[in-house]
Amino acid sequence: VLERRPAAAAVRVSSSSAVEQELFTNRFGALVEEMGEQLRRTAVSTNVKERLDYSCALLDPDGQLVMNAPHIPVHLGSLGLCVRRLREAVEMAPGDVVATNHPDFGGSHLPDVTVVTPAYSDSGELLGHLASRAHHAEIGGVKPGSMPPAASRLIEEGVVVPPTHLVRGGEARWDAVRQLLSEAPYPSRTPEDNVADLRAAVAANHRGAVALRELCARHGTEKVRGMMDALGGRAERCVAAALKGLSVRGYEAEERLDDGTPLRVRIDLTDDGARIDFGGTGGVHGGNLNATPAIVRSVVLYVLRLLVDEPLPLNEGLMRAVSLSIPEGLLNPPFPDDPSLAPAIVGGNVETSQRLVDTLLKALGLAACSQGTMNNVSFGTPDFGYYETVCGGCGAGPGFHGQSAVHTHMTNTRITDPEVVEQRYPVRIERFAIRRGSGGPGRFRGGDGVVRETRVLEAMSLSILSQHRREGPYGLEGGEAGLPGRQRLVRADGRSEALNAIDGREVGPGDRLILETPGGGGYGLATPAPPETAR
């Protein structure tokens, strides 16, 4: 599919001062941050309250992303496409709230459920949209935690939520939502937790809608919309200027997933921006590493933001300076109406997105590769599901060492504190330490990964989704690669089993998962070569 660059939106308040625009940018920022706090406080799941695996955003009446809270990049960059697809699919009138996790409607993967609320004035004018996306650690599927490593079809990954009204004309429809969650082929193991977190998302969106209406009442709808447009125009100009500052007219790179599937990108600079072509990337994946155009947009938006040396939010104006070409395949798979025929995608959101960032950064030469994975660990029983992502090493760059033991790029979550994990789930965290020496050597050294050791206390299913287990994250400009990650299961009787990058096991009391995450790549030669002696 070829996505062409839309025309720049007209700036309605051309005489607005830079100071006024900055004030409105901060007002929009406060609005979405309040949404995030509302969601965190009122949700019940560990995944939202402790890991902060959620995102909140403000979008304009056309469904363009205006402002995000500093949450999860892989969520935020795709929310605009999701809202626009929902607007096409269902009516969103005053008093309505709509939800989906369907990949064909801008969803990322099934655990991420997006809740959208249109905000209207008292006179019925559409002022904008408020959106929340939260990762539900359990939403069904063939394995607890809803991240099944062996899934090949969408239906195996959990409950598919097509565009669905949670609230219609002010009337909540929670009984219908419970029915959807409980009667799917592979239903949720904790439907009441799902409903509670969805209620929290509705409340967060309501808070944002109230704040937007108050902002419009105080300053006027035209002024607020003009400031939204102005922010988008500023983002467009910043990206266009950054692209013009690049040294050559074309950039390209290739990376490979651990199973050998190629990721390719070509970036050609144009007079007014760039064309980004993912031709040559692998075909539809037989496993669960398929991504979606929404995820690709998230990645591109994030990398474009890295080029801009100004404090801008992930505003969709950043995308106006580029056109995307995403051929059908790994990054643009077809989605039939029947989820039993649709490809699996749960790993595309968390793993392929990270490797795609690796590929774009490699093409542009911005920094060495970070750990390139989210090291997804999930476990559970028929009664519960738990999910976490584990930090690793950050890549070094020109003038800086990589940070150790951090989340990088498309993820921005915390990890659940050991005390909370041990109180709520039948496991013990026996070790969580920096994996010393795993960062790649160089003039600027890559950050180190971590070691996390978890002991299981009762029988359950364990799943792993990861990357960079075959090759370490690349270095740049003579820097060396970081160490690849690895994981093994040590059984209660002492037997050790190596686990693949994408793997799963049934485990029992006394078994231990030992996870070692990748280090980041180094940048520059550790010891510059001496100059040649003139002869």
Short mmCIF file of C-alpha atoms in Angstrom, two decimals:
data_model
loop_
_atom_site.label_atom_id
_atom_site.label_comp_id
_atom_site.label_asym_id
_atom_site.label_seq_id
_atom_site.Cartn_x
_atom_site.Cartn_y
_atom_site.Cartn_z
CA VAL A 1 0.00 0.00 0.00
CA LEU A 2 1.27 3.48 -0.80
CA GLU A 3 0.45 6.17 1.72
CA ARG A 4 0.85 9.62 0.24
CA ARG A 5 1.75 12.69 2.20
CA PRO A 6 -1.37 14.76 2.99
CA ALA A 7 -1.36 18.46 2.30
CA ALA A 8 -0.31 20.60 5.22
CA ALA A 9 -3.20 21.78 7.33
CA ALA A 10 -3.99 25.47 7.18
CA VAL A 11 -2.86 27.35 10.26
CA ARG A 12 -5.99 29.19 11.30
CA VAL A 13 -4.38 31.62 13.69
CA SER A 14 -1.42 32.84 11.66
CA SER A 15 -0.85 35.84 13.93
CA SER A 16 -0.46 33.73 17.08
CA SER A 17 2.79 34.37 18.85
CA ALA A 18 5.34 31.69 19.63
CA VAL A 19 4.61 32.27 23.31
CA GLU A 20 0.90 31.62 22.82
CA GLN A 21 1.62 28.43 20.87
CA GLU A 22 3.92 27.22 23.64
CA LEU A 23 1.26 27.92 26.25
CA PHE A 24 -1.29 25.86 24.34
CA THR A 25 1.21 23.06 23.78
CA ASN A 26 1.64 22.83 27.54
CA ARG A 27 -2.12 23.01 28.09
CA PHE A 28 -2.60 20.10 25.71
CA GLY A 29 0.21 18.26 27.48
CA ALA A 30 -1.35 18.76 30.91
CA LEU A 31 -4.66 17.45 29.56
CA VAL A 32 -3.25 14.12 28.38
CA GLU A 33 -1.04 13.68 31.45
CA GLU A 34 -4.11 14.07 33.66
CA MET A 35 -5.80 11.39 31.56
CA GLY A 36 -2.88 9.07 32.20
CA GLU A 37 -2.98 9.62 35.94
CA GLN A 38 -6.75 9.01 35.97
CA LEU A 39 -6.23 5.74 34.13
CA ARG A 40 -3.43 4.59 36.42
CA ARG A 41 -5.32 5.39 39.61
CA THR A 42 -8.60 3.75 38.62
CA ALA A 43 -7.36 0.63 36.81
CA VAL A 44 -7.07 -2.62 38.76
CA SER A 45 -4.50 -4.61 36.79
CA THR A 46 -0.83 -4.81 37.72
CA ASN A 47 0.00 -4.18 34.09
CA VAL A 48 -1.55 -0.72 34.16
CA LYS A 49 -1.06 0.36 37.79
CA GLU A 50 2.50 -0.93 38.24
CA ARG A 51 4.07 -1.38 34.80
CA LEU A 52 2.37 1.72 33.34
CA ASP A 53 1.75 -0.10 30.05
CA TYR A 54 -0.75 2.41 28.69
CA SER A 55 -0.89 5.59 26.61
CA CYS A 56 -3.21 8.59 26.38
CA ALA A 57 -3.55 11.13 23.60
CA LEU A 58 -5.51 14.08 22.23
CA LEU A 59 -6.52 14.06 18.58
CA ASP A 60 -8.17 16.77 16.50
CA PRO A 61 -11.65 16.54 14.92
CA ASP A 62 -10.12 14.88 11.83
CA GLY A 63 -8.45 12.17 13.94
CA GLN A 64 -4.91 13.55 13.62
CA LEU A 65 -2.66 13.00 16.64
CA VAL A 66 -2.09 16.36 18.37
CA MET A 67 -0.55 15.59 21.74
CA ASN A 68 0.55 12.55 23.68
CA ALA A 69 1.58 12.05 27.24
CA PRO A 70 5.14 10.62 27.49
CA HIS A 71 3.90 7.05 27.45
CA ILE A 72 4.52 4.18 24.97
CA PRO A 73 5.81 5.15 21.46
CA VAL A 74 4.50 2.01 19.75
CA HIS A 75 1.01 2.87 21.05
CA LEU A 76 1.04 6.57 20.35
CA GLY A 77 2.19 6.65 16.75
CA SER A 78 -0.66 4.39 15.67
CA LEU A 79 -3.51 6.09 17.55
CA GLY A 80 -4.25 8.56 14.76
CA LEU A 81 -4.75 5.80 12.20
CA CYS A 82 -6.86 3.87 14.70
CA VAL A 83 -9.20 6.80 15.39
CA ARG A 84 -9.60 7.52 11.67
CA ARG A 85 -10.41 3.88 10.92
CA LEU A 86 -12.95 3.81 13.75
CA ARG A 87 -14.59 6.98 12.40
CA GLU A 88 -15.01 5.20 9.06
CA ALA A 89 -16.36 2.01 10.62
CA VAL A 90 -18.88 3.18 13.23
CA GLU A 91 -20.83 6.25 14.17
CA MET A 92 -19.41 8.22 17.08
CA ALA A 93 -22.05 10.63 18.35
CA PRO A 94 -22.25 12.67 21.57
CA GLY A 95 -22.25 10.31 24.56
CA ASP A 96 -20.51 7.49 22.66
CA VAL A 97 -17.33 5.61 23.57
CA VAL A 98 -15.88 3.06 21.14
CA ALA A 99 -13.22 0.38 21.64
CA THR A 100 -11.23 -2.00 19.44
CA ASN A 101 -8.09 -4.13 19.37
CA HIS A 102 -8.53 -5.30 15.79
CA PRO A 103 -5.34 -4.96 13.71
CA ASP A 104 -7.29 -3.96 10.61
CA PHE A 105 -8.63 -0.91 12.47
CA GLY A 106 -5.30 0.50 13.63
CA GLY A 107 -4.79 -1.94 16.48
CA SER A 108 -1.28 -3.05 17.41
CA HIS A 109 -1.94 -6.50 18.91
CA LEU A 110 -4.89 -7.99 20.77
CA PRO A 111 -3.76 -7.26 24.37
CA ASP A 112 -3.68 -3.53 23.48
CA VAL A 113 -7.28 -2.31 23.64
CA THR A 114 -7.93 1.22 22.38
CA VAL A 115 -10.79 3.28 23.82
CA VAL A 116 -11.87 6.41 21.90
CA THR A 117 -14.22 9.18 23.06
CA PRO A 118 -15.32 12.01 20.77
CA ALA A 119 -15.65 15.35 22.55
CA TYR A 120 -18.54 17.62 21.52
CA SER A 121 -19.52 21.12 22.53
CA ASP A 122 -22.95 21.87 23.98
CA SER A 123 -24.02 22.94 20.48
CA GLY A 124 -22.99 19.61 18.98
CA GLU A 125 -19.71 20.69 17.36
CA LEU A 126 -16.98 18.05 17.34
CA LEU A 127 -14.01 19.44 19.26
CA GLY A 128 -11.62 16.49 19.06
CA HIS A 129 -11.04 12.92 20.22
CA LEU A 130 -9.56 11.47 23.40
CA ALA A 131 -7.90 8.07 23.13
CA SER A 132 -6.48 5.60 25.65
CA ARG A 133 -4.67 2.38 24.82
CA ALA A 134 -3.81 -0.07 27.60
CA HIS A 135 -2.19 -3.49 27.47
CA HIS A 136 -4.45 -6.13 29.07
CA ALA A 137 -2.10 -8.77 30.46
CA GLU A 138 -4.84 -11.35 29.96
CA ILE A 139 -7.35 -11.22 27.11
CA GLY A 140 -7.67 -14.89 26.23
CA GLY A 141 -5.83 -16.98 23.68
CA VAL A 142 -4.34 -20.43 23.77
CA LYS A 143 -1.83 -19.51 26.51
CA PRO A 144 -2.19 -17.45 29.71
CA GLY A 145 -0.84 -13.93 29.30
CA SER A 146 -2.18 -13.70 25.73
CA MET A 147 1.29 -13.79 24.12
CA PRO A 148 1.33 -17.38 22.78
CA PRO A 149 4.72 -18.14 21.19
CA ALA A 150 3.41 -20.77 18.77
CA ALA A 151 0.38 -18.85 17.48
CA SER A 152 -0.02 -18.70 13.72
CA ARG A 153 -3.58 -17.31 13.54
CA LEU A 154 -5.10 -14.23 15.11
CA ILE A 155 -7.88 -16.19 16.82
CA GLU A 156 -5.26 -18.09 18.88
CA GLU A 157 -4.00 -14.87 20.45
CA GLY A 158 -7.16 -13.89 22.30
CA VAL A 159 -10.50 -12.14 22.08
CA VAL A 160 -10.82 -10.02 18.94
CA VAL A 161 -12.73 -6.81 19.69
CA PRO A 162 -14.09 -5.30 16.47
CA PRO A 163 -15.15 -1.63 16.60
CA THR A 164 -17.54 -1.87 19.56
CA HIS A 165 -19.54 0.71 21.52
CA LEU A 166 -18.72 0.56 25.21
CA VAL A 167 -21.10 3.46 25.75
CA ARG A 168 -23.87 4.45 23.31
CA GLY A 169 -25.70 7.72 23.79
CA GLY A 170 -24.55 7.84 27.41
CA GLU A 171 -25.73 4.29 28.19
CA ALA A 172 -23.01 1.80 29.16
CA ARG A 173 -23.02 -1.65 27.51
CA TRP A 174 -20.88 -3.64 29.96
CA ASP A 175 -23.01 -6.78 29.80
CA ALA A 176 -22.38 -7.00 26.05
CA VAL A 177 -18.67 -6.46 26.64
CA ARG A 178 -18.60 -9.27 29.24
CA GLN A 179 -20.35 -11.55 26.78
CA LEU A 180 -17.78 -10.75 24.07
CA LEU A 181 -14.90 -11.47 26.46
CA SER A 182 -16.40 -14.68 27.83
CA GLU A 183 -17.83 -16.35 24.73
CA ALA A 184 -14.92 -16.06 22.29
CA PRO A 185 -13.29 -19.29 21.05
CA TYR A 186 -10.40 -18.62 23.45
CA PRO A 187 -12.02 -16.39 26.09
CA SER A 188 -10.37 -14.12 28.62
CA ARG A 189 -9.37 -15.77 31.88
CA THR A 190 -10.07 -12.56 33.81
CA PRO A 191 -13.02 -10.77 32.14
CA GLU A 192 -13.86 -8.71 35.22
CA ASP A 193 -10.32 -7.28 35.28
CA ASN A 194 -10.72 -6.44 31.59
CA VAL A 195 -13.98 -4.63 32.27
CA ALA A 196 -12.48 -2.76 35.21
CA ASP A 197 -9.57 -1.52 33.11
CA LEU A 198 -11.93 -0.56 30.28
CA ARG A 199 -14.01 1.43 32.77
CA ALA A 200 -10.82 3.17 33.87
CA ALA A 201 -10.03 4.05 30.24
CA VAL A 202 -13.54 5.45 29.77
CA ALA A 203 -13.08 7.56 32.91
CA ALA A 204 -9.69 8.80 31.69
CA ASN A 205 -11.14 9.79 28.33
CA HIS A 206 -14.03 11.54 30.08
CA ARG A 207 -11.57 13.58 32.10
CA GLY A 208 -9.80 14.60 28.90
CA ALA A 209 -13.08 15.46 27.16
CA VAL A 210 -14.15 17.69 30.05
CA ALA A 211 -10.79 19.47 29.99
CA LEU A 212 -11.00 19.99 26.21
CA ARG A 213 -14.51 21.44 26.48
CA GLU A 214 -13.33 23.78 29.24
CA LEU A 215 -10.37 24.86 27.12
CA CYS A 216 -12.65 25.63 24.17
CA ALA A 217 -15.15 27.46 26.38
CA ARG A 218 -12.39 29.62 27.84
CA HIS A 219 -10.46 30.45 24.66
CA GLY A 220 -12.89 29.72 21.84
CA THR A 221 -13.15 26.67 19.60
CA GLU A 222 -11.45 28.37 16.65
CA LYS A 223 -8.48 29.39 18.78
CA VAL A 224 -8.02 25.87 20.18
CA ARG A 225 -8.31 24.26 16.75
CA GLY A 226 -5.90 26.84 15.38
CA MET A 227 -3.38 25.93 18.03
CA MET A 228 -3.76 22.25 17.16
CA ASP A 229 -3.05 23.08 13.53
CA ALA A 230 -0.14 25.31 14.48
CA LEU A 231 1.50 22.51 16.46
CA GLY A 232 1.17 20.18 13.48
CA GLY A 233 2.62 22.81 11.16
CA ARG A 234 5.57 23.34 13.49
CA ALA A 235 6.25 19.60 13.59
CA GLU A 236 6.13 19.42 9.78
CA ARG A 237 8.57 22.30 9.38
CA CYS A 238 10.97 20.84 11.94
CA VAL A 239 11.10 17.45 10.21
CA ALA A 240 11.47 19.00 6.75
CA ALA A 241 14.40 21.08 8.01
CA ALA A 242 16.00 18.05 9.71
CA LEU A 243 15.72 15.98 6.52
CA LYS A 244 17.27 18.76 4.45
CA GLY A 245 20.18 18.77 6.88
CA LEU A 246 21.09 15.15 6.12
CA SER A 247 24.31 14.74 4.18
CA VAL A 248 23.27 12.49 1.28
CA ARG A 249 20.13 12.03 -0.80
CA GLY A 250 19.52 8.34 -0.12
CA TYR A 251 19.88 5.91 2.74
CA GLU A 252 19.21 2.19 2.95
CA ALA A 253 19.76 -0.67 5.36
CA GLU A 254 18.82 -4.26 6.07
CA GLU A 255 18.38 -6.14 9.32
CA ARG A 256 17.15 -9.69 9.84
CA LEU A 257 14.87 -11.15 12.46
CA ASP A 258 16.32 -14.04 14.41
CA ASP A 259 14.64 -16.49 12.02
CA GLY A 260 16.27 -14.82 9.00
CA THR A 261 13.28 -12.79 7.77
CA PRO A 262 14.65 -9.61 6.14
CA LEU A 263 13.67 -6.07 7.11
CA ARG A 264 14.67 -3.57 4.43
CA VAL A 265 14.23 0.16 4.11
CA ARG A 266 15.21 2.80 1.56
CA ILE A 267 14.94 6.49 2.44
CA ASP A 268 15.09 8.91 -0.50
CA LEU A 269 15.15 12.61 0.23
CA THR A 270 12.88 14.81 -1.87
CA ASP A 271 12.57 18.57 -2.26
CA ASP A 272 9.94 18.77 0.50
CA GLY A 273 10.73 15.76 2.69
CA ALA A 274 11.40 12.08 2.11
CA ARG A 275 9.99 8.88 0.68
CA ILE A 276 10.41 5.80 2.87
CA ASP A 277 10.06 2.45 1.10
CA PHE A 278 10.01 -0.90 2.89
CA GLY A 279 10.19 -2.92 -0.33
CA GLY A 280 12.24 -6.10 -0.01
CA THR A 281 11.00 -6.83 3.52
CA GLY A 282 9.85 -10.40 4.06
CA GLY A 283 6.43 -11.77 3.19
CA VAL A 284 3.62 -12.64 5.57
CA HIS A 285 5.16 -14.42 8.55
CA GLY A 286 4.10 -17.94 9.40
CA GLY A 287 4.35 -17.20 13.12
CA ASN A 288 3.36 -14.20 15.20
CA LEU A 289 5.90 -11.56 14.06
CA ASN A 290 3.60 -9.89 11.54
CA ALA A 291 3.23 -6.15 12.10
CA THR A 292 0.63 -3.74 10.71
CA PRO A 293 0.83 -0.40 8.86
CA ALA A 294 -0.20 1.25 12.16
CA ILE A 295 2.92 -0.15 13.83
CA VAL A 296 5.09 0.94 10.90
CA ARG A 297 3.70 4.46 11.26
CA SER A 298 4.57 4.38 14.96
CA VAL A 299 8.15 3.41 14.18
CA VAL A 300 8.59 6.05 11.47
CA LEU A 301 7.00 8.75 13.61
CA TYR A 302 9.34 7.87 16.48
CA VAL A 303 12.49 7.92 14.33
CA LEU A 304 11.50 11.20 12.68
CA ARG A 305 11.08 12.66 16.15
CA LEU A 306 14.67 11.63 16.94
CA LEU A 307 15.87 13.82 14.07
CA VAL A 308 14.28 16.94 15.56
CA ASP A 309 16.30 18.75 18.20
CA GLU A 310 13.29 20.49 19.73
CA PRO A 311 10.90 19.47 22.56
CA LEU A 312 8.04 18.33 20.33
CA PRO A 313 5.41 15.69 21.19
CA LEU A 314 4.72 12.76 18.87
CA ASN A 315 2.44 14.94 16.75
CA GLU A 316 1.28 13.60 13.37
CA GLY A 317 2.52 16.74 11.70
CA LEU A 318 5.87 14.94 11.83
CA MET A 319 4.52 12.58 9.15
CA ARG A 320 3.45 15.25 6.64
CA ALA A 321 6.97 15.57 5.29
CA VAL A 322 7.19 11.88 4.29
CA SER A 323 5.38 9.34 2.16
CA LEU A 324 5.40 5.65 3.06
CA SER A 325 5.40 2.63 0.79
CA ILE A 326 4.58 -0.58 2.66
CA PRO A 327 4.19 -3.58 0.32
CA GLU A 328 1.96 -6.45 1.38
CA GLY A 329 3.82 -8.88 3.57
CA LEU A 330 5.33 -8.91 7.06
CA LEU A 331 4.57 -5.20 7.62
CA ASN A 332 1.23 -5.13 5.82
CA PRO A 333 -0.47 -8.53 6.04
CA PRO A 334 -4.06 -9.06 4.86
CA PHE A 335 -6.74 -9.43 7.53
CA PRO A 336 -9.79 -11.47 6.47
CA ASP A 337 -12.98 -10.93 8.47
CA ASP A 338 -12.63 -14.42 9.96
CA PRO A 339 -9.90 -14.23 12.67
CA SER A 340 -9.25 -17.95 12.24
CA LEU A 341 -7.88 -17.08 8.77
CA ALA A 342 -6.00 -13.91 9.76
CA PRO A 343 -2.27 -14.04 10.57
CA ALA A 344 -0.94 -13.84 14.12
CA ILE A 345 0.53 -10.48 15.14
CA VAL A 346 1.27 -10.45 18.86
CA GLY A 347 5.04 -10.41 18.34
CA GLY A 348 4.89 -7.85 15.55
CA ASN A 349 3.91 -5.10 17.93
CA VAL A 350 6.58 -5.80 20.52
CA GLU A 351 9.46 -7.36 18.57
CA THR A 352 9.22 -6.48 14.88
CA SER A 353 8.62 -2.85 15.84
CA GLN A 354 11.90 -2.81 17.78
CA ARG A 355 13.84 -4.44 14.94
CA LEU A 356 12.32 -1.96 12.49
CA VAL A 357 13.67 0.90 14.61
CA ASP A 358 17.07 -0.86 14.44
CA THR A 359 16.82 -0.85 10.65
CA LEU A 360 15.92 2.82 10.30
CA LEU A 361 18.60 3.94 12.77
CA LYS A 362 21.13 1.84 10.88
CA ALA A 363 20.16 3.49 7.61
CA LEU A 364 20.49 6.97 9.06
CA GLY A 365 23.53 6.19 11.20
CA LEU A 366 22.05 7.95 14.22
CA ALA A 367 23.19 5.54 16.93
CA ALA A 368 24.31 1.97 17.49
CA CYS A 369 21.65 -0.67 17.98
CA SER A 370 19.97 -0.94 21.36
CA GLN A 371 18.79 -4.30 22.69
CA GLY A 372 16.20 -4.48 19.89
CA THR A 373 13.65 -6.47 21.87
CA MET A 374 11.19 -6.12 24.71
CA ASN A 375 12.09 -9.54 26.19
CA ASN A 376 8.42 -10.40 26.72
CA VAL A 377 7.74 -12.87 29.52
CA SER A 378 4.25 -14.11 30.31
CA PHE A 379 3.00 -16.86 32.57
CA GLY A 380 -0.23 -18.02 34.12
CA THR A 381 -2.84 -20.68 34.76
CA PRO A 382 -6.51 -21.05 33.76
CA ASP A 383 -7.24 -18.50 36.49
CA PHE A 384 -4.79 -15.69 35.71
CA GLY A 385 -2.26 -14.33 33.26
CA TYR A 386 0.79 -12.15 33.95
CA TYR A 387 2.98 -10.23 31.49
CA GLU A 388 6.13 -8.16 31.72
CA THR A 389 8.81 -6.68 29.49
CA VAL A 390 12.42 -6.70 30.68
CA CYS A 391 14.99 -3.96 30.14
CA GLY A 392 18.38 -4.24 28.46
CA GLY A 393 21.26 -2.23 27.01
CA CYS A 394 20.96 1.00 25.03
CA GLY A 395 23.16 1.61 21.99
CA ALA A 396 25.93 4.19 22.14
CA GLY A 397 26.17 7.14 19.79
CA PRO A 398 28.35 10.06 18.76
CA GLY A 399 29.44 11.57 22.05
CA PHE A 400 27.61 9.33 24.51
CA HIS A 401 27.76 5.90 26.09
CA GLY A 402 24.69 3.69 26.06
CA GLN A 403 22.66 3.43 29.25
CA SER A 404 22.45 0.09 31.05
CA ALA A 405 19.30 -1.71 32.22
CA VAL A 406 16.73 0.54 30.52
CA HIS A 407 13.81 0.18 28.17
CA THR A 408 14.52 1.70 24.78
CA HIS A 409 12.70 2.94 21.69
CA MET A 410 9.20 1.53 21.20
CA THR A 411 8.63 0.59 24.83
CA ASN A 412 8.65 2.92 27.81
CA THR A 413 7.19 0.88 30.63
CA ARG A 414 8.41 0.13 34.10
CA ILE A 415 8.87 -3.40 35.37
CA THR A 416 6.73 -4.56 38.26
CA ASP A 417 8.48 -4.34 41.62
CA PRO A 418 9.52 -7.77 42.97
CA GLU A 419 7.46 -7.18 46.13
CA VAL A 420 4.31 -6.66 44.06
CA VAL A 421 4.96 -9.64 41.78
CA GLU A 422 5.61 -11.93 44.73
CA GLN A 423 2.55 -10.74 46.62
CA ARG A 424 0.13 -11.20 43.74
CA TYR A 425 1.53 -14.18 41.81
CA PRO A 426 3.03 -17.59 42.70
CA VAL A 427 6.63 -16.71 41.78
CA ARG A 428 9.77 -15.39 43.48
CA ILE A 429 12.24 -12.96 41.90
CA GLU A 430 15.59 -14.36 43.03
CA ARG A 431 17.93 -12.17 41.02
CA PHE A 432 17.66 -8.92 39.06
CA ALA A 433 21.08 -7.50 38.22
CA ILE A 434 23.07 -5.77 35.50
CA ARG A 435 24.68 -8.20 33.05
CA ARG A 436 28.17 -6.74 33.32
CA GLY A 437 30.22 -6.64 30.13
CA SER A 438 27.32 -7.31 27.76
CA GLY A 439 27.49 -3.86 26.13
CA GLY A 440 29.51 -3.57 22.93
CA PRO A 441 33.03 -2.09 23.22
CA GLY A 442 33.86 1.12 21.41
CA ARG A 443 35.04 4.66 21.94
CA PHE A 444 31.57 5.01 23.41
CA ARG A 445 30.45 1.76 25.02
CA GLY A 446 27.04 0.19 24.63
CA GLY A 447 24.90 -0.19 27.73
CA ASP A 448 24.72 -3.51 29.57
CA GLY A 449 21.70 -5.76 29.66
CA VAL A 450 20.31 -7.44 32.77
CA VAL A 451 19.92 -10.88 34.35
CA ARG A 452 16.50 -11.70 35.79
CA GLU A 453 15.93 -14.99 37.57
CA THR A 454 12.38 -16.05 38.46
CA ARG A 455 11.45 -19.13 40.51
CA VAL A 456 8.04 -20.69 39.91
CA LEU A 457 6.01 -21.85 42.93
CA GLU A 458 3.16 -23.75 41.23
CA ALA A 459 2.34 -25.40 37.91
CA MET A 460 1.77 -22.89 35.09
CA SER A 461 2.46 -22.08 31.44
CA LEU A 462 5.46 -19.91 30.56
CA SER A 463 5.95 -18.01 27.29
CA ILE A 464 8.87 -16.00 25.87
CA LEU A 465 8.89 -13.59 22.90
CA SER A 466 12.27 -12.03 22.17
CA GLN A 467 14.85 -11.11 19.52
CA HIS A 468 18.62 -10.63 19.22
CA ARG A 469 19.31 -14.14 20.45
CA ARG A 470 21.32 -15.17 17.37
CA GLU A 471 23.29 -11.99 16.72
CA GLY A 472 24.11 -9.16 19.09
CA PRO A 473 22.88 -5.60 18.49
CA TYR A 474 25.16 -3.95 15.91
CA GLY A 475 27.80 -1.32 16.62
CA LEU A 476 28.50 1.69 14.39
CA GLU A 477 31.60 3.51 13.13
CA GLY A 478 33.92 0.76 14.32
CA GLY A 479 32.10 0.02 17.56
CA GLU A 480 31.45 -3.63 18.34
CA ALA A 481 28.15 -5.43 18.76
CA GLY A 482 26.62 -6.04 22.17
CA LEU A 483 26.19 -9.59 23.42
CA PRO A 484 23.03 -11.34 22.25
CA GLY A 485 20.45 -12.30 24.81
CA ARG A 486 19.77 -15.82 26.00
CA GLN A 487 17.42 -17.64 28.32
CA ARG A 488 17.27 -21.02 29.92
CA LEU A 489 15.03 -22.99 32.21
CA VAL A 490 16.59 -24.74 35.17
CA ARG A 491 14.29 -27.48 36.39
CA ALA A 492 13.79 -28.25 40.06
CA ASP A 493 15.92 -31.40 39.68
CA GLY A 494 18.85 -29.36 38.26
CA ARG A 495 18.37 -30.10 34.54
CA SER A 496 18.96 -27.05 32.30
CA GLU A 497 17.02 -26.39 29.06
CA ALA A 498 18.02 -23.69 26.60
CA LEU A 499 15.05 -21.71 25.29
CA ASN A 500 14.73 -20.23 21.82
CA ALA A 501 14.03 -16.57 21.08
CA ILE A 502 10.33 -17.43 20.80
CA ASP A 503 9.48 -20.36 23.02
CA GLY A 504 7.26 -21.72 25.76
CA ARG A 505 7.16 -24.46 28.38
CA GLU A 506 4.95 -25.95 31.06
CA VAL A 507 6.72 -25.34 34.36
CA GLY A 508 6.26 -26.49 37.93
CA PRO A 509 7.27 -25.72 41.53
CA GLY A 510 10.98 -25.05 41.88
CA ASP A 511 11.68 -24.44 38.19
CA ARG A 512 13.67 -21.25 37.45
CA LEU A 513 13.69 -19.00 34.38
CA ILE A 514 17.08 -17.30 33.94
CA LEU A 515 16.77 -14.48 31.40
CA GLU A 516 19.82 -12.56 30.15
CA THR A 517 18.95 -9.56 27.97
CA PRO A 518 21.11 -8.13 25.15
CA GLY A 519 23.63 -5.35 25.56
CA GLY A 520 23.65 -2.31 23.30
CA GLY A 521 26.12 -1.80 20.46
CA GLY A 522 29.23 0.35 20.81
CA TYR A 523 30.04 3.45 18.74
CA GLY A 524 33.43 4.36 17.30
CA LEU A 525 36.78 2.61 17.48
CA ALA A 526 37.89 1.94 21.03
CA THR A 527 41.46 2.92 20.13
CA PRO A 528 41.76 5.08 17.02
CA ALA A 529 44.34 3.75 14.57
CA PRO A 530 47.57 5.81 14.45
CA PRO A 531 47.95 7.98 11.35
CA GLU A 532 50.18 6.58 8.59
CA THR A 533 53.72 7.94 8.56
CA ALA A 534 54.43 9.99 5.46
CA ARG A 535 56.95 8.34 3.17
#
